[in-house]
PDB file of C-alpha atoms in Angstrom:
ATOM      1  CA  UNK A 247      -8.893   0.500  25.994  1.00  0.00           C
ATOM      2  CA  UNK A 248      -9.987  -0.867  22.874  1.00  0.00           C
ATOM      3  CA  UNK A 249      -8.844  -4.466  22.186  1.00  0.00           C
ATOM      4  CA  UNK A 250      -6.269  -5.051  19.289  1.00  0.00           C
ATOM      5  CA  UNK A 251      -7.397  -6.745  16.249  1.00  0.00           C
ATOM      6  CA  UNK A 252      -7.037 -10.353  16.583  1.00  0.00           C
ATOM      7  CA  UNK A 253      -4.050 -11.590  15.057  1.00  0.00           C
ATOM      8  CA  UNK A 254      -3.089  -8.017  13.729  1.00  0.00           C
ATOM      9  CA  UNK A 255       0.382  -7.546  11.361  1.00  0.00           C
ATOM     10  CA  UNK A 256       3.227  -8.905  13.747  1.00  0.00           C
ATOM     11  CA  UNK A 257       5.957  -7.912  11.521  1.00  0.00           C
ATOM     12  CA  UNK A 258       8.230  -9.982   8.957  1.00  0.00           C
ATOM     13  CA  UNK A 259       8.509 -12.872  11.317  1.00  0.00           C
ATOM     14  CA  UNK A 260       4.807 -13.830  11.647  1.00  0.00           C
ATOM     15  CA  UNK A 261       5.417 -15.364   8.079  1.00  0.00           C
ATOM     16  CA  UNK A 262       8.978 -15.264   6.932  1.00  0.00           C
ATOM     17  CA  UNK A 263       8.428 -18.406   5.511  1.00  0.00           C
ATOM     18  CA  UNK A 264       5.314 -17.471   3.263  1.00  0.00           C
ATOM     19  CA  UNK A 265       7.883 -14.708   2.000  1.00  0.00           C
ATOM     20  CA  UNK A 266      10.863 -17.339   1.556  1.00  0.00           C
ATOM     21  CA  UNK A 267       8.973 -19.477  -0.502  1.00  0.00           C
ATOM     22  CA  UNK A 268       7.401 -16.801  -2.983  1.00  0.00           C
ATOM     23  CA  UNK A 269       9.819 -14.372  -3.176  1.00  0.00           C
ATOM     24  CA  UNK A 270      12.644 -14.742  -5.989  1.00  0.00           C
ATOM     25  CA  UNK A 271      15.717 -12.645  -6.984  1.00  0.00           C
ATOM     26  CA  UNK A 272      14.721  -9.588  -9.104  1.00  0.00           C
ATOM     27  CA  UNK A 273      16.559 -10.979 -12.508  1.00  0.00           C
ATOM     28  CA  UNK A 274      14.558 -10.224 -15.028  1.00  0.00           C
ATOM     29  CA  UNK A 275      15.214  -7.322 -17.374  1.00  0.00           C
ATOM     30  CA  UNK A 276      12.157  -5.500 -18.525  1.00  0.00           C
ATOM     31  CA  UNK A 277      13.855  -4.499 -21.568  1.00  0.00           C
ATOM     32  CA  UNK A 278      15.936  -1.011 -22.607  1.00  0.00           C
ATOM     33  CA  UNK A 279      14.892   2.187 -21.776  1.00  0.00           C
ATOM     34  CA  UNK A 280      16.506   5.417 -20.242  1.00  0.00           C
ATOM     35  CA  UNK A 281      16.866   5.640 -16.457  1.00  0.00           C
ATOM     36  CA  UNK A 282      13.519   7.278 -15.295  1.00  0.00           C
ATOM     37  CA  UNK A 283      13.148  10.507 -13.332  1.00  0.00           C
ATOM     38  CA  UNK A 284       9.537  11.723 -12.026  1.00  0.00           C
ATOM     39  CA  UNK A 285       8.644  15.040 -11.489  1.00  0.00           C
ATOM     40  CA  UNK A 286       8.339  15.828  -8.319  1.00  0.00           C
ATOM     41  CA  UNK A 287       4.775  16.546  -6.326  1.00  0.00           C
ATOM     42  CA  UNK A 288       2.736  19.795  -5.924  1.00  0.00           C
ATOM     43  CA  UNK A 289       3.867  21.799  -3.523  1.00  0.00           C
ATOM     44  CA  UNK A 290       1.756  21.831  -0.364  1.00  0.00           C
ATOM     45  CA  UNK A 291       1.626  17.912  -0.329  1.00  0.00           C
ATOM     46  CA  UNK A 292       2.755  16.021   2.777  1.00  0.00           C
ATOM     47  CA  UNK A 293       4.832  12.801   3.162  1.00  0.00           C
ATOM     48  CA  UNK A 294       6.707  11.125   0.200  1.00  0.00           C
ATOM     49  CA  UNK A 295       9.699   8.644   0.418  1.00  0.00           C
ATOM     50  CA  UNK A 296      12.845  10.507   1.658  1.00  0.00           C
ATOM     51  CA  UNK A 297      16.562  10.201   0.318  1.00  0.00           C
ATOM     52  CA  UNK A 298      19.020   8.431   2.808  1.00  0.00           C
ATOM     53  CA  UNK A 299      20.348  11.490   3.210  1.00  0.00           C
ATOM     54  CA  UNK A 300      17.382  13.172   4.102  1.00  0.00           C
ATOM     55  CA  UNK A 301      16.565   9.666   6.532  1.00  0.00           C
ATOM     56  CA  UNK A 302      19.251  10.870   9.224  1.00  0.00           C
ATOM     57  CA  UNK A 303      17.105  14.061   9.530  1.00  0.00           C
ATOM     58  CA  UNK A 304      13.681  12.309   9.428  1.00  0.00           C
ATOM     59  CA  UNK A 305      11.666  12.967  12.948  1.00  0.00           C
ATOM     60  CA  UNK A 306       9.445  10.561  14.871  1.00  0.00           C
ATOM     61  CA  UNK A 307       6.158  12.241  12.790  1.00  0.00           C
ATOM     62  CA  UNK A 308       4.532  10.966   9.962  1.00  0.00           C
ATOM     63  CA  UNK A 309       5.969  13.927   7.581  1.00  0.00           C
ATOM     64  CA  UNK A 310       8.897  13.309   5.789  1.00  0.00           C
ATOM     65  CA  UNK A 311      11.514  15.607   4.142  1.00  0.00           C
ATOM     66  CA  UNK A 312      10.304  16.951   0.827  1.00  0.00           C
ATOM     67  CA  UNK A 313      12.525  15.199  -1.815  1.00  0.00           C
ATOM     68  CA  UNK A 314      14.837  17.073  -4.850  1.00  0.00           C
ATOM     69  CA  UNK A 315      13.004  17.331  -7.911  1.00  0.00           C
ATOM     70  CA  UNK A 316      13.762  14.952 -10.846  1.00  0.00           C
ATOM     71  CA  UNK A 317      14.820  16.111 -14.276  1.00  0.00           C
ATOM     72  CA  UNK A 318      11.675  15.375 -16.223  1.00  0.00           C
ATOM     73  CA  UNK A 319       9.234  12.221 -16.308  1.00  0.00           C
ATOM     74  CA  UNK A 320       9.137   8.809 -18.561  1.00  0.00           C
ATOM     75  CA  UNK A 321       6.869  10.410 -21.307  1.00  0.00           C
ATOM     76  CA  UNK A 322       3.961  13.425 -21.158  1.00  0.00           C
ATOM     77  CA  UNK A 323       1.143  11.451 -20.095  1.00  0.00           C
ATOM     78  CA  UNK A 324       2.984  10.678 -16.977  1.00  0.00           C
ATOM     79  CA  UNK A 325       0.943  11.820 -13.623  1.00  0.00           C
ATOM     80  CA  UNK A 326       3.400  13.822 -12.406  1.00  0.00           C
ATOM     81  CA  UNK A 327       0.811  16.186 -10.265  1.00  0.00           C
ATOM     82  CA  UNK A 328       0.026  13.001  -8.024  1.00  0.00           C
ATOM     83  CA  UNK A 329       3.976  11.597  -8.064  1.00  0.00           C
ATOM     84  CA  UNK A 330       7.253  12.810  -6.778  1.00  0.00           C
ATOM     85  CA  UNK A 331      10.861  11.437  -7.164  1.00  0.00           C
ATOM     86  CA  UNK A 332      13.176   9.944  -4.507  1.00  0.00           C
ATOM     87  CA  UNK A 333      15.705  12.468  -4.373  1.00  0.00           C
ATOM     88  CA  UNK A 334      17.910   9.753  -4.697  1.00  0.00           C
ATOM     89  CA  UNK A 335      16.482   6.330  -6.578  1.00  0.00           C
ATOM     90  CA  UNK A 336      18.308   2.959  -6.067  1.00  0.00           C
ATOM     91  CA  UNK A 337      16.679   2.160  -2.232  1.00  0.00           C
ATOM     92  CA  UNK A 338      14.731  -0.648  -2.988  1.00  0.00           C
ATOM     93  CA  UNK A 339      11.383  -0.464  -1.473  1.00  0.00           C
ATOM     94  CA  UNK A 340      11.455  -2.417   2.250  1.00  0.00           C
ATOM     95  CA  UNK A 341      10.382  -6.011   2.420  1.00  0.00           C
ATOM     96  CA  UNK A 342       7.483  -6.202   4.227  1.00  0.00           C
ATOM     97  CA  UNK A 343       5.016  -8.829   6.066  1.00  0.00           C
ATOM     98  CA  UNK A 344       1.658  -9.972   3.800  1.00  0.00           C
ATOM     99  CA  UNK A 345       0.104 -10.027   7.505  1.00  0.00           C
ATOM    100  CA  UNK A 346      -2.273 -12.528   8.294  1.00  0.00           C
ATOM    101  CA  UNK A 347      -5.561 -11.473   5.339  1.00  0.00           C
ATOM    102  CA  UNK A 348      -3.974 -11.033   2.153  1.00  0.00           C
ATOM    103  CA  UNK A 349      -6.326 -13.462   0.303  1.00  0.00           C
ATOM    104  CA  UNK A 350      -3.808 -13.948  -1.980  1.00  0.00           C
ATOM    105  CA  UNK A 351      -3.984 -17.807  -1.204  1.00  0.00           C
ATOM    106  CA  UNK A 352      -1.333 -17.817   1.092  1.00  0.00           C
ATOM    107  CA  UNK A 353      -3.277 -17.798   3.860  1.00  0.00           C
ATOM    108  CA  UNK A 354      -6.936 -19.160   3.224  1.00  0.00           C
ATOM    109  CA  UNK A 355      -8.757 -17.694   0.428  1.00  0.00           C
ATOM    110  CA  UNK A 356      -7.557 -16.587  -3.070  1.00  0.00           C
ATOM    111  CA  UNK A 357      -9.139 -13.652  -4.520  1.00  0.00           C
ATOM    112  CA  UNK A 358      -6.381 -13.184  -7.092  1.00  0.00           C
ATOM    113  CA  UNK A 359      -8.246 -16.478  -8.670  1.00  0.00           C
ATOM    114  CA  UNK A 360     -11.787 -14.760  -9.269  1.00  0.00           C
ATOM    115  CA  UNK A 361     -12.651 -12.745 -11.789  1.00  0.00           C
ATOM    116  CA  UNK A 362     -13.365  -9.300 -11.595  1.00  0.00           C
ATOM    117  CA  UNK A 363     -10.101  -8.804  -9.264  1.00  0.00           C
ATOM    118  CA  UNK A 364      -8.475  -7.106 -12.022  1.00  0.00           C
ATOM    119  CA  UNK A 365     -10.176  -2.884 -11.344  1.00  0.00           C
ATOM    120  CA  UNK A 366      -9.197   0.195 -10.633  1.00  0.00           C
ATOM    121  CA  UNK A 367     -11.971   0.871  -8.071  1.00  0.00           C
ATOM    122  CA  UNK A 368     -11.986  -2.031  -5.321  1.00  0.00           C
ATOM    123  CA  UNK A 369     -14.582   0.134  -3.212  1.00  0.00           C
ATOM    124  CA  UNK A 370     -17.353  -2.290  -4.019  1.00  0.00           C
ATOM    125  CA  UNK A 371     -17.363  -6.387  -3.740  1.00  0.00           C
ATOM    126  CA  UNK A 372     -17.340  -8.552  -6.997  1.00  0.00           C
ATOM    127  CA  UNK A 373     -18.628 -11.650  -7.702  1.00  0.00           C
ATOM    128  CA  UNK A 374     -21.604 -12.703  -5.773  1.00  0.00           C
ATOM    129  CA  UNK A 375     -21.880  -9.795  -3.481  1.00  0.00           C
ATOM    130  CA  UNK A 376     -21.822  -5.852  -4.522  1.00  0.00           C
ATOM    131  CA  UNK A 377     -21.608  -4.509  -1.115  1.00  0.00           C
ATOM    132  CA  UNK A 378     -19.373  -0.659  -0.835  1.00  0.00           C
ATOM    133  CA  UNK A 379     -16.827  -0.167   1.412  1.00  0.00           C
ATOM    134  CA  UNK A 380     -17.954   3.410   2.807  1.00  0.00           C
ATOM    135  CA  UNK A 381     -15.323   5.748   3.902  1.00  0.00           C
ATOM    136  CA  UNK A 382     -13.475   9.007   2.779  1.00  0.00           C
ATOM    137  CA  UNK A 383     -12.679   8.711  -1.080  1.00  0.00           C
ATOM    138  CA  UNK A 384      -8.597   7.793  -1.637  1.00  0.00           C
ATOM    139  CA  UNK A 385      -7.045   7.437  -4.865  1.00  0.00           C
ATOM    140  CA  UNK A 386      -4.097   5.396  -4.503  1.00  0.00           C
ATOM    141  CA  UNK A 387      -1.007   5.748  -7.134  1.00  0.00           C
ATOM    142  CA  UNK A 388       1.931   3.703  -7.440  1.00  0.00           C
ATOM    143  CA  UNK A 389       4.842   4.180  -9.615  1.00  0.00           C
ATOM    144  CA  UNK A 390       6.846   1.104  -9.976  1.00  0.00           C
ATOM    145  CA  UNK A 391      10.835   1.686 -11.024  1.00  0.00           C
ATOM    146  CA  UNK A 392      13.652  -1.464 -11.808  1.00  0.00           C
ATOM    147  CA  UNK A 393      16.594  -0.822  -9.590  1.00  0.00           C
ATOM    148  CA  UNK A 394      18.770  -3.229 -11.340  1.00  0.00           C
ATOM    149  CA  UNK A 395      18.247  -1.357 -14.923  1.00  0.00           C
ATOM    150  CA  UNK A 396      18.530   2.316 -13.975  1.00  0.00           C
ATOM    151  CA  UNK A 397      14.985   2.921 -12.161  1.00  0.00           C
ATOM    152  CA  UNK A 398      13.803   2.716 -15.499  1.00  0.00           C
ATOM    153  CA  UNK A 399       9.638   2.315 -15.623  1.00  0.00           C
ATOM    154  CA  UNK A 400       8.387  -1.383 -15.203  1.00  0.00           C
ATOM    155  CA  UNK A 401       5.710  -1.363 -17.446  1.00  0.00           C
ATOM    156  CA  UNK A 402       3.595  -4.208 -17.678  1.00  0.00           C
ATOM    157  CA  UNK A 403       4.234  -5.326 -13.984  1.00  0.00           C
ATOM    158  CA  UNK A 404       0.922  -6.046 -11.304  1.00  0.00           C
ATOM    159  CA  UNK A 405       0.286  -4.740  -8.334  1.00  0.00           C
ATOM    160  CA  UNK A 406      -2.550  -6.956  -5.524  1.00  0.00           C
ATOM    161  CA  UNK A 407      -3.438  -4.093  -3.114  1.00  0.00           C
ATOM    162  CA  UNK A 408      -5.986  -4.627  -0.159  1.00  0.00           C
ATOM    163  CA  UNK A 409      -6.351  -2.999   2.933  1.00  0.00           C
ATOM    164  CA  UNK A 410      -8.896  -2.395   5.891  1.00  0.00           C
ATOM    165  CA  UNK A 411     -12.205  -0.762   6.191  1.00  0.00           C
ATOM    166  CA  UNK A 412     -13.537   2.334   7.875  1.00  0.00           C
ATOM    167  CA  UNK A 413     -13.516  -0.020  11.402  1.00  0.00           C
ATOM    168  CA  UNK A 414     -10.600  -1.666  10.887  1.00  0.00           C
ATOM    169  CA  UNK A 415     -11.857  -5.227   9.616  1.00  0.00           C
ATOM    170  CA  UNK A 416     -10.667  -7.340   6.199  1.00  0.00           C
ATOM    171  CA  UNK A 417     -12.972  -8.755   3.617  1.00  0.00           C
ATOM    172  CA  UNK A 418     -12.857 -12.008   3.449  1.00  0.00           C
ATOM    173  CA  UNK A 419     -11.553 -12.810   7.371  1.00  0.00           C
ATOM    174  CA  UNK A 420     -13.184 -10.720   9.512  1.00  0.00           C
ATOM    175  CA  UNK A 421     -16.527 -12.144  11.316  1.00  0.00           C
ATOM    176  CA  UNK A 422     -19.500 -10.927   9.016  1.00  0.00           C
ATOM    177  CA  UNK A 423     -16.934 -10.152   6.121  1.00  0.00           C
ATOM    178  CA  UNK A 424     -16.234 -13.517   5.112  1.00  0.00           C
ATOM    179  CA  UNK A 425     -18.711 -13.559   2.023  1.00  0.00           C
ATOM    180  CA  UNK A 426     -17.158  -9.631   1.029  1.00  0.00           C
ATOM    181  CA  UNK A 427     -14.371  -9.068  -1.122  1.00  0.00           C
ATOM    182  CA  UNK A 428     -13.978  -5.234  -1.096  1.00  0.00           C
ATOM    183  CA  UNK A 429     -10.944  -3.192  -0.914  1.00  0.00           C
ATOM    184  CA  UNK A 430      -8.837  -5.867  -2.811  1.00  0.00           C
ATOM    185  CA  UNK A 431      -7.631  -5.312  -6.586  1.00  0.00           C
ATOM    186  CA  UNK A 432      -5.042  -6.006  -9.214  1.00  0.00           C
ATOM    187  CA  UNK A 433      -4.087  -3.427 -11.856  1.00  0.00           C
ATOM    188  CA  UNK A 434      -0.989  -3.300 -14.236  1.00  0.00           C
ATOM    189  CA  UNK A 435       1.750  -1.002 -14.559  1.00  0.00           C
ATOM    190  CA  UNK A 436       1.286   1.139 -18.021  1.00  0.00           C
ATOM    191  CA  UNK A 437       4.566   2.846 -19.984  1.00  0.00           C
ATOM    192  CA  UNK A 438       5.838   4.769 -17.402  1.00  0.00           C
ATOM    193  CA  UNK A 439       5.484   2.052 -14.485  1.00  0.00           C
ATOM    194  CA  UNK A 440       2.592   3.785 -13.101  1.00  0.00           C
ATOM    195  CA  UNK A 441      -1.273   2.290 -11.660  1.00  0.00           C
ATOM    196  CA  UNK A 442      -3.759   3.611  -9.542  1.00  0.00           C
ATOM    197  CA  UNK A 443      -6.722   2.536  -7.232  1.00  0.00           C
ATOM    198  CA  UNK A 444     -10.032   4.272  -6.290  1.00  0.00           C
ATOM    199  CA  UNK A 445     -10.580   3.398  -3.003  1.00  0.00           C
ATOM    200  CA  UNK A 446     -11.888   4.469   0.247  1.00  0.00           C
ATOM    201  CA  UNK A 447      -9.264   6.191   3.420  1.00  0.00           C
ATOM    202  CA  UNK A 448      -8.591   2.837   5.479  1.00  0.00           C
ATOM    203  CA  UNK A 449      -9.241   3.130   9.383  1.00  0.00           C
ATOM    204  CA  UNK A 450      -7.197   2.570  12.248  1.00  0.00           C
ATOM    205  CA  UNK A 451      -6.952  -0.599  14.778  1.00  0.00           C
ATOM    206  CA  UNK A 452      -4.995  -1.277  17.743  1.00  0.00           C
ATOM    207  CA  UNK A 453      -1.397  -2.358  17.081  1.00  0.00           C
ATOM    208  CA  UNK A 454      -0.700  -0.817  13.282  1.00  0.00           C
ATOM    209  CA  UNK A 455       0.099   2.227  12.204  1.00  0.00           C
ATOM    210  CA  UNK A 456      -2.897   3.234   9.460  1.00  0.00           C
ATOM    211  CA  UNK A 457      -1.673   1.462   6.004  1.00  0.00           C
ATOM    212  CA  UNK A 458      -2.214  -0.512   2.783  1.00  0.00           C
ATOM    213  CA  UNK A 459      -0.779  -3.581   2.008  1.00  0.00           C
ATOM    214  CA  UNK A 460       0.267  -4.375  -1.560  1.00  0.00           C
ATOM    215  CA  UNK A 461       2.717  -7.020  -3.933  1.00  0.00           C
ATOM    216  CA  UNK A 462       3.792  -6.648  -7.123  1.00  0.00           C
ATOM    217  CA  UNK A 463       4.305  -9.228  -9.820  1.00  0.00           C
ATOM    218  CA  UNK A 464       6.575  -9.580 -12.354  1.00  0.00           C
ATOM    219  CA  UNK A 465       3.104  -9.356 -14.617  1.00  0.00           C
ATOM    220  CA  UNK A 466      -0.424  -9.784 -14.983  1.00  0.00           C
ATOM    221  CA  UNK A 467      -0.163 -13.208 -16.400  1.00  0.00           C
ATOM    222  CA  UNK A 468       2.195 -14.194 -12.691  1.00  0.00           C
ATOM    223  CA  UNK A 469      -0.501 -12.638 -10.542  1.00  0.00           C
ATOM    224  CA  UNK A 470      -1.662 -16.239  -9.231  1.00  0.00           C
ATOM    225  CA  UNK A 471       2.105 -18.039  -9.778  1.00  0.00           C
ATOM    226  CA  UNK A 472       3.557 -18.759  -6.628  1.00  0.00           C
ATOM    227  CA  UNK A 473       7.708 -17.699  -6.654  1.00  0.00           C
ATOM    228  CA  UNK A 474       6.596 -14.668  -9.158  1.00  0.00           C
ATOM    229  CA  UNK A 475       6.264 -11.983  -6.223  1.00  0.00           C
ATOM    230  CA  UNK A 476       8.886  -8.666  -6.806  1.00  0.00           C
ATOM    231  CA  UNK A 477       8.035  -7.115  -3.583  1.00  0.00           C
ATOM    232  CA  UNK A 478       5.839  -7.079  -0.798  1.00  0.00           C
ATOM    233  CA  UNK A 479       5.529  -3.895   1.268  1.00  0.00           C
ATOM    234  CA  UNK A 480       2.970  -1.629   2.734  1.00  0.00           C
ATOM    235  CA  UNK A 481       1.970   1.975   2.136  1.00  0.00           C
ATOM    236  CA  UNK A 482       2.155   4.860   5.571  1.00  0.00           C
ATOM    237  CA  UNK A 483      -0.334   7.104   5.360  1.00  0.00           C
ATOM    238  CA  UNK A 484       0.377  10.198   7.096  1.00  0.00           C
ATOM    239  CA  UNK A 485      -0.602  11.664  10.468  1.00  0.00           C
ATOM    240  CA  UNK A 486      -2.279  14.848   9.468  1.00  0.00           C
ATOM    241  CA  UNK A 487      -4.587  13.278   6.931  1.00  0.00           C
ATOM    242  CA  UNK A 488      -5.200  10.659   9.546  1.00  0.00           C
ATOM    243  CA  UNK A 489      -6.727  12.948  12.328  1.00  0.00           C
ATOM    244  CA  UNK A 490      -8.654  14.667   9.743  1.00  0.00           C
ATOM    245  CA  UNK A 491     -10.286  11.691   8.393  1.00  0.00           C
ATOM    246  CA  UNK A 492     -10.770   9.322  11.400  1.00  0.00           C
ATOM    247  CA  UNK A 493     -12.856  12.962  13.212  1.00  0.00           C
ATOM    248  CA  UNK A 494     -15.201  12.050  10.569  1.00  0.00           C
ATOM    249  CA  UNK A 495     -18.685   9.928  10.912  1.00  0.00           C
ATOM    250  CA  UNK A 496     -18.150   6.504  10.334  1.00  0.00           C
ATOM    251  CA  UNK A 497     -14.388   6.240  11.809  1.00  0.00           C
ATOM    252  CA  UNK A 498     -15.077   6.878  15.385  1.00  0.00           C
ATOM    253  CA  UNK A 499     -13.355   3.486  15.939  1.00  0.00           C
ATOM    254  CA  UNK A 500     -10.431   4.916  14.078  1.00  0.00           C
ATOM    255  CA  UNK A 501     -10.550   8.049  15.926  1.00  0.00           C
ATOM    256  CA  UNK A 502      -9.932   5.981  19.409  1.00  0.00           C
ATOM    257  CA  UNK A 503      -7.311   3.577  18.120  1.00  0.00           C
ATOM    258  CA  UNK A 504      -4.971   5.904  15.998  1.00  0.00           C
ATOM    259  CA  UNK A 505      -3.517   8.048  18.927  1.00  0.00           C
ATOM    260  CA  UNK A 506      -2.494   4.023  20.625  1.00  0.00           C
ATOM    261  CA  UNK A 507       0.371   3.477  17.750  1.00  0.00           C
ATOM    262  CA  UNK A 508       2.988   5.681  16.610  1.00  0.00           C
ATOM    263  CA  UNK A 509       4.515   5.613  13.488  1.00  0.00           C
ATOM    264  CA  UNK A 510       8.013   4.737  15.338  1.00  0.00           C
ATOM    265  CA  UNK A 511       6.777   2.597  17.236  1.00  0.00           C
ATOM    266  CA  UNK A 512       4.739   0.633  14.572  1.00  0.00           C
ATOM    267  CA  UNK A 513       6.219  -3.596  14.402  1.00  0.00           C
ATOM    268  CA  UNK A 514       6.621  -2.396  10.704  1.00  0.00           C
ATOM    269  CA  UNK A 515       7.393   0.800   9.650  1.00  0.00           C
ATOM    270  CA  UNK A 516       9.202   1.539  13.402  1.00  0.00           C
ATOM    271  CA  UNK A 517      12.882   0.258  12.062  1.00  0.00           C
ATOM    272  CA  UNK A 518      12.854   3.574   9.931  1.00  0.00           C
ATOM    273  CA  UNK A 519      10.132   5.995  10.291  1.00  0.00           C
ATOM    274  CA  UNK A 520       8.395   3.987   7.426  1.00  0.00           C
ATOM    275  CA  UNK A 521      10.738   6.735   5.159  1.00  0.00           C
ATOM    276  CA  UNK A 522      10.629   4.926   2.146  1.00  0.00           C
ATOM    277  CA  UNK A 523       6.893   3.906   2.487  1.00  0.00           C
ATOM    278  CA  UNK A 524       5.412   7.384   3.935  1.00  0.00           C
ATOM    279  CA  UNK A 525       2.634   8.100   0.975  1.00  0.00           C
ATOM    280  CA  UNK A 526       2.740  11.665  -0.456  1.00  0.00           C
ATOM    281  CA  UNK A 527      -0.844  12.839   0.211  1.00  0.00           C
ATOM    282  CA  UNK A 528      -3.225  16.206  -0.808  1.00  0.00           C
ATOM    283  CA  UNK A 529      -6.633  16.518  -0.541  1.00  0.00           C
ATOM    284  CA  UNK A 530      -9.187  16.697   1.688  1.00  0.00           C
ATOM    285  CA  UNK A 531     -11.783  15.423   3.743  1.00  0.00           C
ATOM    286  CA  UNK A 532     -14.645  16.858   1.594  1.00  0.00           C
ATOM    287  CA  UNK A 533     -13.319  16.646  -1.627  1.00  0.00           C
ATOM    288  CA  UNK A 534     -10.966  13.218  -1.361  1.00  0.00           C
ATOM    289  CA  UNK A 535      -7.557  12.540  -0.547  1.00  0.00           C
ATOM    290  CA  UNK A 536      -4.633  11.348  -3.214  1.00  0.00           C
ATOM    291  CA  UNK A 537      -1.715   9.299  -2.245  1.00  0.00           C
ATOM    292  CA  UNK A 538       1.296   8.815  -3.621  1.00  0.00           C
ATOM    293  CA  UNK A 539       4.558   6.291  -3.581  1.00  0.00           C
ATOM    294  CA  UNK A 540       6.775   5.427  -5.640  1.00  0.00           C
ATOM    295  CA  UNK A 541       8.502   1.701  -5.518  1.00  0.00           C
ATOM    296  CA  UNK A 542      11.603   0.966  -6.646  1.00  0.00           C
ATOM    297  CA  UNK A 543      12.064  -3.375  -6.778  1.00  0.00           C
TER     298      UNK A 543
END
């Protein structure tokens, strides 16, 4: 059997006490608006976060309950064919663990600091290296909603993603990675609390169900505060986009250490299913995947 990944995500304990000391109390409004409701996916789409009603149904697999459409999105430009609606907003989204590479300065390096973090497409290194991440092309959208003020948009808010390559490994920690900053970037949140990444379908390693790690500021201006963290959680990808990428060239290593972990039995999506974290996802292997969550803080 393949061996895990040294010093793979352990769950919220490994550093509850990086999370106690930059995580505040969501008390900031981010100003009037009316409550938001997103339209709900295209049909055909797998995964998506799942009402707590629709939790007591949830099975062991990576495909949740499709959720009730909402009554109509923030404004028109809203990307409502990539996004769907919890069919009931208010769950916050779970508190997760940074894990042990989020080069967020936390633990070792900072990329947040450099510039050129700030991108939509974090396939590719910045700075002194221009190395590509290769994989399966994933575009990556998050819609970002303020529990405390209706699940109204929170525009202007950051997200830090990052997340493994093809084999498993993390820029900036992994041996021969250490000089490579890919698959790490900031964007921020426009009028109807939405971002997205171009990126490439992370692989799978022993230990962790497949996923992307990601925190999100209170704005672009907090992105390198300490104590100015809203959330920190981490994005499921689903089962049947999994098998179909990882029996492609390139994630053979994938392909033998994805059947190892379940989604229940994952240290970090196990508690639940990962039903508030399970991506919605369409595509395909040859023409890209799309994923889609929506996080309510």
């Amino acid at each position: 059997m393949t061996t895990p990944h040294p010093n793979h995500d352990r769950g919220l304990e490994f550093d509850l006490s990086t999370l106690l000391s930059r995580r505040r109390t969501l008390g900031v409004l981010f100003g009037a608006g009316t409550a938001a409701a997103l339209a709900a996916c295209t049909p055909g789409t797998e995964g998506g976060g799942a009402s707590p009603s629709s939790a007591a149904s949830a099975t062991a697999a990576a495909t949740a309950t499709e959720g009730t459409t909402a009554a109509a999105s923030p404004s028109a430009s809203a990307t409502s064919t990539v996004t769907r609606a919890f069919a009931e907003c208010g769950v916050e989204i779970p508190e997760e663990t940074l894990g042990p590479y989020p080069g967020d300065g936390s633990n070792g390096p900072n990329v947040l600091e450099a510039s050129g973090v700030v991108r939509r497409d974090i396939r590719s290194s910045f700075g002194t290296s221009t190395t590509t991440a290769e994989g399966v092309p994933l575009t990556v959208t998050l819609t970002l909603l303020d529990n405390a003020n209706g699940c109204s948009p929170l525009a202007g808010a950051a997200v830090y993603i990052w997340h493994c390559d093809q084999n498993g490994k993390y820029s900036l920690y992994d041996s021969g990675l250490e000089n490579q900053n890919y698959l790490r970037g900031v964007q921020e949140a426009d009028a109807n609390g939405q971002l997205t990444f171009s990126t490439i379908y992370p692989g799978a390693y022993n230990g962790r169900w497949p996923h992307i790690h990601f925190e999100v500021f209170e704005s672009m201006s907090n992105t390198t505060a300490a104590g100015q963290v809203l959330a920190v959680s981490q994005i499921a990808l689903t089962e049947t986009a999994c098998k179909a990428v990882y029996a492609t060239a390139g994630y053979e290593s994938s392909a033998r250490n994805f059947p190892n972990t379940t989604l229940t039995s994952d240290n970090v999506f196990g508690d639940d299913g990962g039903i508030y974290q399970l991506a919605t996802i369409s595509g395909s292997v040859a023409g890209g995947y799309t994923a889609a969550l929506n996080v309510t803080v």
